[in-house]
Amino acid sequence: MIEISGISKWYGPRQVLRECSLHVKKGEVVVICGPSGSGKSTLIKCVNGLESFQRGEIRVDGISVGDSGADLPRLRSRVGMVFQHFELFPHMRALDNVNLGQIHVLGRSPEEAARKSRELLARVGLAEHADQYPAQLSGGQQQRVAIARALAMDPIAMLFDEPTSALDPEMISEVLEVMTALARQGMTMLVVTHEMGFARSVAHRMVFMDEGRIVEDAPTPAFFDSPQSERARQFLSRILRH
């Protein structure tokens, strides 16, 4: 499904990814964790072409992301992305935010898109908020609209880049509940997060990054019970204390 092979990336002289390789199978949930600045968000943005890379290869459902002829708009329509800061259009109602890509990328009629959007807003617990604007919604509600928008494109996989880090603590659980339900329904997911309770209960595998490298890639129970690297042990001891 998602094959990352030997990816390296530089910003000018600074190398931010170092020979990263990772494979995510259909239906698998993989959580990427690690300290700030370790390359987690950069790696996940390379998967759907939001960031370029200089070495290695990424294939998503057979499409080579780095190829000059790759159809990145089509790829992005098939790989949903949920960002840290929602990225909703503030002048559009929740319903219209979810409609937009369906109409302009998938070619659905406005009526068909609206029907699908209302179904998805109900699925994320926001049926009654379809006609509200982002400013009228809480952070947790805005993030759930963003998830519905990504799901509206019928993605084969979902990427989450720290989806709860901009939320107040009481809003985090409502977003994690939606993500947990998606995982239970078999959605392929690659998630950058510090929410270790979520990771422990939902992830099939844990990937730990530090200084641009993938230091560990292990089944979730093994990672939490007996991390192999001293760096991962230090990270877990700090983050699990909170």
Short mmCIF file of C-alpha atoms in Angstrom, two decimals:
data_model
loop_
_atom_site.label_atom_id
_atom_site.label_comp_id
_atom_site.label_asym_id
_atom_site.label_seq_id
_atom_site.Cartn_x
_atom_site.Cartn_y
_atom_site.Cartn_z
CA MET A 1 0.00 0.00 0.00
CA ILE A 2 2.58 2.60 1.16
CA GLU A 3 6.23 1.76 0.48
CA ILE A 4 8.91 4.22 1.61
CA SER A 5 12.37 3.11 0.52
CA GLY A 6 15.60 4.88 1.53
CA ILE A 7 14.17 8.42 1.59
CA SER A 8 16.62 11.25 2.24
CA LYS A 9 15.78 14.95 2.19
CA TRP A 10 17.69 18.20 2.64
CA TYR A 11 16.64 21.78 3.25
CA GLY A 12 19.66 23.48 1.71
CA PRO A 13 22.70 22.09 3.57
CA ARG A 14 20.61 20.64 6.43
CA GLN A 15 19.63 17.00 6.11
CA VAL A 16 16.21 16.36 7.68
CA LEU A 17 15.54 12.76 6.58
CA ARG A 18 18.22 10.07 6.51
CA GLU A 19 17.63 6.84 4.60
CA CYS A 20 14.11 6.27 5.93
CA SER A 21 12.32 3.06 4.92
CA LEU A 22 8.83 2.07 6.01
CA HIS A 23 6.10 -0.18 4.62
CA VAL A 24 2.43 0.10 5.53
CA LYS A 25 0.10 -2.70 4.48
CA LYS A 26 -3.57 -2.35 3.56
CA GLY A 27 -5.66 -2.01 6.72
CA GLU A 28 -2.64 -1.37 8.93
CA VAL A 29 -2.41 1.50 11.45
CA VAL A 30 1.14 2.76 11.96
CA VAL A 31 1.96 5.50 14.46
CA ILE A 32 5.12 7.60 14.04
CA CYS A 33 6.43 9.16 17.23
CA GLY A 34 9.60 10.89 18.36
CA PRO A 35 10.91 14.21 19.68
CA SER A 36 10.14 17.53 17.98
CA GLY A 37 12.33 18.11 14.96
CA SER A 38 12.96 14.42 14.33
CA GLY A 39 11.48 14.51 10.81
CA LYS A 40 8.07 12.91 11.49
CA SER A 41 5.90 15.54 9.79
CA THR A 42 8.33 15.93 6.91
CA LEU A 43 8.26 12.19 6.23
CA ILE A 44 4.48 11.97 6.22
CA LYS A 45 4.19 15.00 3.90
CA CYS A 46 6.55 13.30 1.44
CA VAL A 47 4.06 10.42 1.14
CA ASN A 48 1.52 12.46 -0.83
CA GLY A 49 3.96 14.86 -2.47
CA LEU A 50 3.48 17.89 -0.23
CA GLU A 51 7.24 17.77 0.39
CA SER A 52 9.80 16.78 -2.22
CA PHE A 53 12.74 14.51 -1.45
CA GLN A 54 16.15 14.13 -3.06
CA ARG A 55 16.87 10.40 -2.66
CA GLY A 56 14.91 7.18 -2.42
CA GLU A 57 11.45 6.19 -3.60
CA ILE A 58 7.90 6.33 -2.27
CA ARG A 59 5.16 4.23 -3.87
CA VAL A 60 1.51 4.56 -2.86
CA ASP A 61 -0.79 1.92 -4.32
CA GLY A 62 1.70 1.47 -7.16
CA ILE A 63 2.15 5.19 -7.92
CA SER A 64 5.73 6.45 -7.60
CA VAL A 65 5.36 9.77 -5.78
CA GLY A 66 8.68 11.29 -6.84
CA ASP A 67 8.30 10.63 -10.58
CA SER A 68 8.07 13.78 -12.68
CA GLY A 69 5.01 12.36 -14.43
CA ALA A 70 3.18 11.35 -11.24
CA ASP A 71 -0.40 12.58 -11.07
CA LEU A 72 -0.14 14.18 -7.63
CA PRO A 73 -3.67 15.68 -7.58
CA ARG A 74 -5.07 12.18 -8.24
CA LEU A 75 -2.80 10.70 -5.58
CA ARG A 76 -3.86 13.34 -3.03
CA SER A 77 -7.51 12.61 -3.77
CA ARG A 78 -6.85 8.96 -2.86
CA VAL A 79 -4.68 9.58 0.20
CA GLY A 80 -6.53 11.72 2.73
CA MET A 81 -4.49 14.18 4.78
CA VAL A 82 -5.51 15.71 8.10
CA PHE A 83 -3.30 18.55 9.32
CA GLN A 84 -2.50 20.00 12.71
CA HIS A 85 -4.34 23.27 11.96
CA PHE A 86 -7.54 22.05 10.23
CA GLU A 87 -6.97 24.08 7.00
CA LEU A 88 -10.70 24.73 6.50
CA PHE A 89 -11.94 27.57 4.30
CA PRO A 90 -13.25 30.12 6.84
CA HIS A 91 -15.79 31.69 4.44
CA MET A 92 -17.48 28.35 3.71
CA ARG A 93 -19.92 26.35 5.82
CA ALA A 94 -18.81 22.96 7.14
CA LEU A 95 -20.96 21.27 4.48
CA ASP A 96 -19.36 23.29 1.67
CA ASN A 97 -15.84 22.54 2.96
CA VAL A 98 -16.63 18.82 2.66
CA ASN A 99 -18.35 19.27 -0.74
CA LEU A 100 -15.56 21.16 -2.45
CA GLY A 101 -13.10 18.40 -3.40
CA GLN A 102 -15.88 16.02 -4.37
CA ILE A 103 -17.25 18.49 -6.92
CA HIS A 104 -13.99 19.86 -8.34
CA VAL A 105 -11.74 16.77 -8.18
CA LEU A 106 -14.08 13.78 -8.30
CA GLY A 107 -16.67 15.45 -10.55
CA ARG A 108 -19.67 14.67 -8.36
CA SER A 109 -22.81 16.74 -8.80
CA PRO A 110 -23.52 19.28 -6.03
CA GLU A 111 -26.51 17.20 -4.94
CA GLU A 112 -24.51 13.95 -4.78
CA ALA A 113 -21.65 15.69 -2.95
CA ALA A 114 -24.00 17.24 -0.40
CA ARG A 115 -25.63 13.86 0.26
CA LYS A 116 -22.22 12.26 0.86
CA SER A 117 -21.07 15.22 2.98
CA ARG A 118 -24.08 15.03 5.26
CA GLU A 119 -23.54 11.29 5.74
CA LEU A 120 -19.91 11.89 6.71
CA LEU A 121 -20.66 14.82 9.00
CA ALA A 122 -23.15 12.57 10.78
CA ARG A 123 -20.48 9.86 10.98
CA VAL A 124 -18.13 12.23 12.83
CA GLY A 125 -20.93 13.48 15.08
CA LEU A 126 -21.56 16.82 13.39
CA ALA A 127 -24.87 16.34 11.57
CA GLU A 128 -26.37 19.37 13.32
CA HIS A 129 -23.42 21.63 12.47
CA ALA A 130 -23.40 21.25 8.68
CA ASP A 131 -24.51 24.85 8.07
CA GLN A 132 -22.10 26.48 10.51
CA TYR A 133 -18.89 28.26 9.58
CA PRO A 134 -15.50 27.19 11.02
CA ALA A 135 -15.41 30.20 13.38
CA GLN A 136 -18.65 28.95 14.95
CA LEU A 137 -17.13 25.55 15.71
CA SER A 138 -14.74 24.43 18.45
CA GLY A 139 -11.26 23.23 17.51
CA GLY A 140 -12.31 19.62 17.96
CA GLN A 141 -15.34 20.12 15.74
CA GLN A 142 -13.23 21.81 13.05
CA GLN A 143 -10.82 18.90 13.06
CA ARG A 144 -13.71 16.46 12.69
CA VAL A 145 -14.93 18.47 9.68
CA ALA A 146 -11.41 18.14 8.26
CA ILE A 147 -11.57 14.36 8.74
CA ALA A 148 -14.97 14.24 7.02
CA ARG A 149 -13.54 16.31 4.15
CA ALA A 150 -10.70 13.82 3.68
CA LEU A 151 -13.06 10.83 3.86
CA ALA A 152 -15.35 12.41 1.24
CA MET A 153 -12.70 11.66 -1.39
CA ASP A 154 -13.06 7.89 -0.75
CA PRO A 155 -9.37 7.56 0.18
CA ILE A 156 -7.48 4.27 0.15
CA ALA A 157 -5.38 5.54 3.09
CA MET A 158 -5.35 8.40 5.59
CA LEU A 159 -2.39 10.45 6.79
CA PHE A 160 -2.67 12.34 10.10
CA ASP A 161 -0.04 14.95 10.98
CA GLU A 162 -0.34 15.63 14.73
CA PRO A 163 -4.13 16.05 14.42
CA THR A 164 -4.70 16.82 18.13
CA SER A 165 -1.69 18.98 18.97
CA ALA A 166 -3.53 22.28 18.39
CA LEU A 167 -6.53 21.25 20.51
CA ASP A 168 -7.47 21.91 24.11
CA PRO A 169 -7.26 18.74 26.24
CA GLU A 170 -11.03 18.26 26.47
CA MET A 171 -11.34 18.36 22.65
CA ILE A 172 -8.65 15.76 22.00
CA SER A 173 -10.77 12.76 22.95
CA GLU A 174 -13.55 13.60 20.47
CA VAL A 175 -11.07 13.59 17.58
CA LEU A 176 -9.32 10.43 18.80
CA GLU A 177 -12.70 8.67 19.03
CA VAL A 178 -13.32 9.34 15.34
CA MET A 179 -9.81 8.16 14.44
CA THR A 180 -10.23 5.02 16.56
CA ALA A 181 -13.51 4.21 14.80
CA LEU A 182 -11.79 4.62 11.41
CA ALA A 183 -9.01 2.27 12.48
CA ARG A 184 -11.50 -0.32 13.72
CA GLN A 185 -13.27 -0.15 10.35
CA GLY A 186 -10.03 -1.15 8.58
CA MET A 187 -8.79 2.18 7.21
CA THR A 188 -5.09 2.20 6.35
CA MET A 189 -3.60 4.95 8.54
CA LEU A 190 -0.21 6.57 9.03
CA VAL A 191 -0.39 8.82 12.09
CA VAL A 192 2.12 11.27 13.57
CA THR A 193 1.08 11.82 17.19
CA HIS A 194 2.21 12.11 20.80
CA GLU A 195 -1.04 10.54 22.03
CA MET A 196 0.46 7.34 23.37
CA GLY A 197 -2.81 6.03 24.84
CA PHE A 198 -4.37 6.17 21.38
CA ALA A 199 -1.27 4.60 19.85
CA ARG A 200 -1.19 1.78 22.34
CA SER A 201 -4.84 0.84 21.80
CA VAL A 202 -5.09 1.29 18.01
CA ALA A 203 -1.68 1.02 16.29
CA HIS A 204 -0.46 -2.25 14.83
CA ARG A 205 3.10 -0.90 14.71
CA MET A 206 5.09 1.93 16.24
CA VAL A 207 7.81 3.80 14.38
CA PHE A 208 10.22 5.91 16.45
CA MET A 209 12.22 8.66 14.74
CA ASP A 210 15.14 10.73 15.97
CA GLU A 211 17.35 13.19 14.06
CA GLY A 212 15.80 12.29 10.72
CA ARG A 213 16.25 8.54 11.10
CA ILE A 214 13.84 5.70 11.77
CA VAL A 215 15.43 4.27 14.90
CA GLU A 216 12.78 1.63 15.68
CA ASP A 217 9.93 -0.03 13.80
CA ALA A 218 8.23 -2.60 16.02
CA PRO A 219 4.86 -4.16 16.88
CA THR A 220 3.08 -1.91 19.36
CA PRO A 221 3.27 -4.19 22.44
CA ALA A 222 6.99 -4.80 21.89
CA PHE A 223 7.73 -1.10 21.46
CA PHE A 224 6.01 -0.11 24.71
CA ASP A 225 7.17 -3.11 26.76
CA SER A 226 10.78 -3.34 25.59
CA PRO A 227 12.04 -0.58 23.29
CA GLN A 228 15.36 -1.59 21.77
CA SER A 229 17.16 1.77 21.70
CA GLU A 230 18.19 3.91 24.65
CA ARG A 231 16.81 6.96 22.82
CA ALA A 232 13.33 5.40 22.56
CA ARG A 233 13.47 4.37 26.23
CA GLN A 234 14.25 7.96 27.24
CA PHE A 235 11.46 9.31 25.04
CA LEU A 236 8.85 6.91 26.41
CA SER A 237 9.85 7.46 30.01
CA ARG A 238 9.35 11.21 29.57
CA ILE A 239 6.14 11.13 27.55
CA LEU A 240 4.40 8.42 29.58
CA ARG A 241 4.96 10.34 32.81
CA HIS A 242 2.59 13.09 31.61
#
